[in-house]
Amino acid sequence: VQLQASGGGLVQAGGSLRLSCAASGRTFSSYSMAWFCQAPGKEREFVAAISWNGGSTFYGDSVKGRFTISRDNAKNTVYLDLNSLKPEDTAVYYCAARSGPPLYSDYMYNYWGQGTLVTVSS
């Protein structure tokens, strides 16, 4: 599956953004999807994940209550709604896919999008 992330940009602290990740292929609905982020000089970090049917979602501690992951299998797209953004959320955000249940570890994901940059100004 090929993934294309979009929706990043520059936003003020407290603002919101919606990231999208469009997938190619007819088997999108069979994949668990996730978002990771990587800030300059830091390791890639788990943000959120969602099961194949959207029935289960998981979040990193730093984004719980602020970010929401969702998916539309009819559109082959997964979303990440970012609310109450903070300067420390500044990072490149990547979407990823894997067969099987959603996991927290990036090395368990087989397919990756190119990343979209989110910059939060104070």
mmCIF file with all atom_site columns, C-alpha atoms in Angstrom, residues 12-77:
data_model
loop_
_atom_site.group_PDB
_atom_site.id
_atom_site.type_symbol
_atom_site.label_atom_id
_atom_site.label_alt_id
_atom_site.label_comp_id
_atom_site.label_asym_id
_atom_site.label_entity_id
_atom_site.label_seq_id
_atom_site.pdbx_PDB_ins_code
_atom_site.Cartn_x
_atom_site.Cartn_y
_atom_site.Cartn_z
_atom_site.occupancy
_atom_site.B_iso_or_equiv
_atom_site.pdbx_formal_charge
_atom_site.auth_seq_id
_atom_site.auth_comp_id
_atom_site.auth_asym_id
_atom_site.auth_atom_id
_atom_site.pdbx_PDB_model_num
ATOM 1  C CA . GLN A 1 12 ? -0.486  29.331 16.411 1.00 0.00 ? 12 GLN A CA 1
ATOM 2  C CA . ALA A 1 13 ? -0.490  27.684 19.794 1.00 0.00 ? 13 ALA A CA 1
ATOM 3  C CA . GLY A 1 14 ? -4.009  26.692 20.766 1.00 0.00 ? 14 GLY A CA 1
ATOM 4  C CA . GLY A 1 15 ? -5.020  26.223 17.157 1.00 0.00 ? 15 GLY A CA 1
ATOM 5  C CA . SER A 1 16 ? -6.103  23.155 15.217 1.00 0.00 ? 16 SER A CA 1
ATOM 6  C CA . LEU A 1 17 ? -5.156  21.208 12.127 1.00 0.00 ? 17 LEU A CA 1
ATOM 7  C CA . ARG A 1 18 ? -6.448  18.129 10.361 1.00 0.00 ? 18 ARG A CA 1
ATOM 8  C CA . LEU A 1 19 ? -3.937  15.771 8.815  1.00 0.00 ? 19 LEU A CA 1
ATOM 9  C CA . SER A 1 20 ? -4.987  13.300 6.163  1.00 0.00 ? 20 SER A CA 1
ATOM 10 C CA . CYS A 1 21 ? -3.331  10.170 4.882  1.00 0.00 ? 21 CYS A CA 1
ATOM 11 C CA . ALA A 1 22 ? -4.638  8.785  1.612  1.00 0.00 ? 22 ALA A CA 1
ATOM 12 C CA . ALA A 1 23 ? -3.852  5.187  0.774  1.00 0.00 ? 23 ALA A CA 1
ATOM 13 C CA . SER A 1 24 ? -3.751  3.434  -2.539 1.00 0.00 ? 24 SER A CA 1
ATOM 14 C CA . GLY A 1 25 ? -4.902  -0.113 -3.006 1.00 0.00 ? 25 GLY A CA 1
ATOM 15 C CA . ARG A 1 26 ? -8.083  -2.019 -2.384 1.00 0.00 ? 26 ARG A CA 1
ATOM 16 C CA . THR A 1 27 ? -6.960  -3.588 0.893  1.00 0.00 ? 27 THR A CA 1
ATOM 17 C CA . PHE A 1 28 ? -6.804  -0.389 2.962  1.00 0.00 ? 28 PHE A CA 1
ATOM 18 C CA . SER A 1 29 ? -9.621  -1.574 5.192  1.00 0.00 ? 29 SER A CA 1
ATOM 19 C CA . SER A 1 30 ? -7.578  -4.577 6.274  1.00 0.00 ? 30 SER A CA 1
ATOM 20 C CA . TYR A 1 31 ? -4.735  -2.473 7.708  1.00 0.00 ? 31 TYR A CA 1
ATOM 21 C CA . SER A 1 32 ? -4.272  -0.921 11.087 1.00 0.00 ? 32 SER A CA 1
ATOM 22 C CA . MET A 1 33 ? -3.138  2.673  10.699 1.00 0.00 ? 33 MET A CA 1
ATOM 23 C CA . ALA A 1 34 ? -1.040  4.928  12.864 1.00 0.00 ? 34 ALA A CA 1
ATOM 24 C CA . TRP A 1 35 ? 0.501   8.351  13.101 1.00 0.00 ? 35 TRP A CA 1
ATOM 25 C CA . PHE A 1 36 ? 4.012   9.009  14.383 1.00 0.00 ? 36 PHE A CA 1
ATOM 26 C CA . CYS A 1 37 ? 5.891   12.255 14.719 1.00 0.00 ? 37 CYS A CA 1
ATOM 27 C CA . GLN A 1 38 ? 9.531   13.235 14.717 1.00 0.00 ? 38 GLN A CA 1
ATOM 28 C CA . ALA A 1 39 ? 10.773  16.546 16.030 1.00 0.00 ? 39 ALA A CA 1
ATOM 29 C CA . PRO A 1 40 ? 14.201  17.890 15.051 1.00 0.00 ? 40 PRO A CA 1
ATOM 30 C CA . GLY A 1 41 ? 16.941  16.043 16.885 1.00 0.00 ? 41 GLY A CA 1
ATOM 31 C CA . LYS A 1 42 ? 14.535  13.574 18.458 1.00 0.00 ? 42 LYS A CA 1
ATOM 32 C CA . GLU A 1 43 ? 13.490  10.005 17.822 1.00 0.00 ? 43 GLU A CA 1
ATOM 33 C CA . ARG A 1 44 ? 10.259  9.165  16.077 1.00 0.00 ? 44 ARG A CA 1
ATOM 34 C CA . GLU A 1 45 ? 7.404   9.013  18.571 1.00 0.00 ? 45 GLU A CA 1
ATOM 35 C CA . PHE A 1 46 ? 4.048   7.238  18.598 1.00 0.00 ? 46 PHE A CA 1
ATOM 36 C CA . VAL A 1 47 ? 1.065   9.587  18.329 1.00 0.00 ? 47 VAL A CA 1
ATOM 37 C CA . ALA A 1 48 ? -2.043  7.517  17.643 1.00 0.00 ? 48 ALA A CA 1
ATOM 38 C CA . ALA A 1 49 ? -3.262  4.289  16.065 1.00 0.00 ? 49 ALA A CA 1
ATOM 39 C CA . ILE A 1 50 ? -6.565  2.880  14.888 1.00 0.00 ? 50 ILE A CA 1
ATOM 40 C CA . SER A 1 51 ? -7.760  -0.635 14.123 1.00 0.00 ? 51 SER A CA 1
ATOM 41 C CA . TRP A 1 52 ? -8.921  -1.744 10.698 1.00 0.00 ? 52 TRP A CA 1
ATOM 42 C CA . ASN A 1 53 ? -12.577 -0.909 11.351 1.00 0.00 ? 53 ASN A CA 1
ATOM 43 C CA . GLY A 1 54 ? -12.037 2.084  13.595 1.00 0.00 ? 54 GLY A CA 1
ATOM 44 C CA . GLY A 1 55 ? -13.348 0.217  16.591 1.00 0.00 ? 55 GLY A CA 1
ATOM 45 C CA . SER A 1 56 ? -10.197 0.659  18.638 1.00 0.00 ? 56 SER A CA 1
ATOM 46 C CA . THR A 1 57 ? -8.019  3.726  19.000 1.00 0.00 ? 57 THR A CA 1
ATOM 47 C CA . PHE A 1 58 ? -4.841  4.350  20.974 1.00 0.00 ? 58 PHE A CA 1
ATOM 48 C CA . TYR A 1 59 ? -2.975  7.531  21.820 1.00 0.00 ? 59 TYR A CA 1
ATOM 49 C CA . GLY A 1 60 ? 0.382   8.603  23.109 1.00 0.00 ? 60 GLY A CA 1
ATOM 50 C CA . ASP A 1 61 ? 0.284   10.171 26.558 1.00 0.00 ? 61 ASP A CA 1
ATOM 51 C CA . SER A 1 62 ? 1.264   13.615 25.319 1.00 0.00 ? 62 SER A CA 1
ATOM 52 C CA . VAL A 1 63 ? -1.676  13.882 22.910 1.00 0.00 ? 63 VAL A CA 1
ATOM 53 C CA . LYS A 1 64 ? -4.515  12.200 24.810 1.00 0.00 ? 64 LYS A CA 1
ATOM 54 C CA . GLY A 1 65 ? -7.535  14.453 24.943 1.00 0.00 ? 65 GLY A CA 1
ATOM 55 C CA . ARG A 1 66 ? -6.152  16.780 22.258 1.00 0.00 ? 66 ARG A CA 1
ATOM 56 C CA . PHE A 1 67 ? -5.707  14.631 19.144 1.00 0.00 ? 67 PHE A CA 1
ATOM 57 C CA . THR A 1 68 ? -8.236  12.309 17.513 1.00 0.00 ? 68 THR A CA 1
ATOM 58 C CA . ILE A 1 69 ? -7.526  9.597  14.966 1.00 0.00 ? 69 ILE A CA 1
ATOM 59 C CA . SER A 1 70 ? -10.273 8.395  12.637 1.00 0.00 ? 70 SER A CA 1
ATOM 60 C CA . ARG A 1 71 ? -10.613 6.635  9.311  1.00 0.00 ? 71 ARG A CA 1
ATOM 61 C CA . ASP A 1 72 ? -12.946 6.434  6.361  1.00 0.00 ? 72 ASP A CA 1
ATOM 62 C CA . ASN A 1 73 ? -12.455 3.100  4.631  1.00 0.00 ? 73 ASN A CA 1
ATOM 63 C CA . ALA A 1 74 ? -14.724 4.125  1.758  1.00 0.00 ? 74 ALA A CA 1
ATOM 64 C CA . LYS A 1 75 ? -12.259 6.930  0.993  1.00 0.00 ? 75 LYS A CA 1
ATOM 65 C CA . ASN A 1 76 ? -9.102  4.965  1.851  1.00 0.00 ? 76 ASN A CA 1
ATOM 66 C CA . THR A 1 77 ? -8.139  7.748  4.221  1.00 0.00 ? 77 THR A CA 1
#
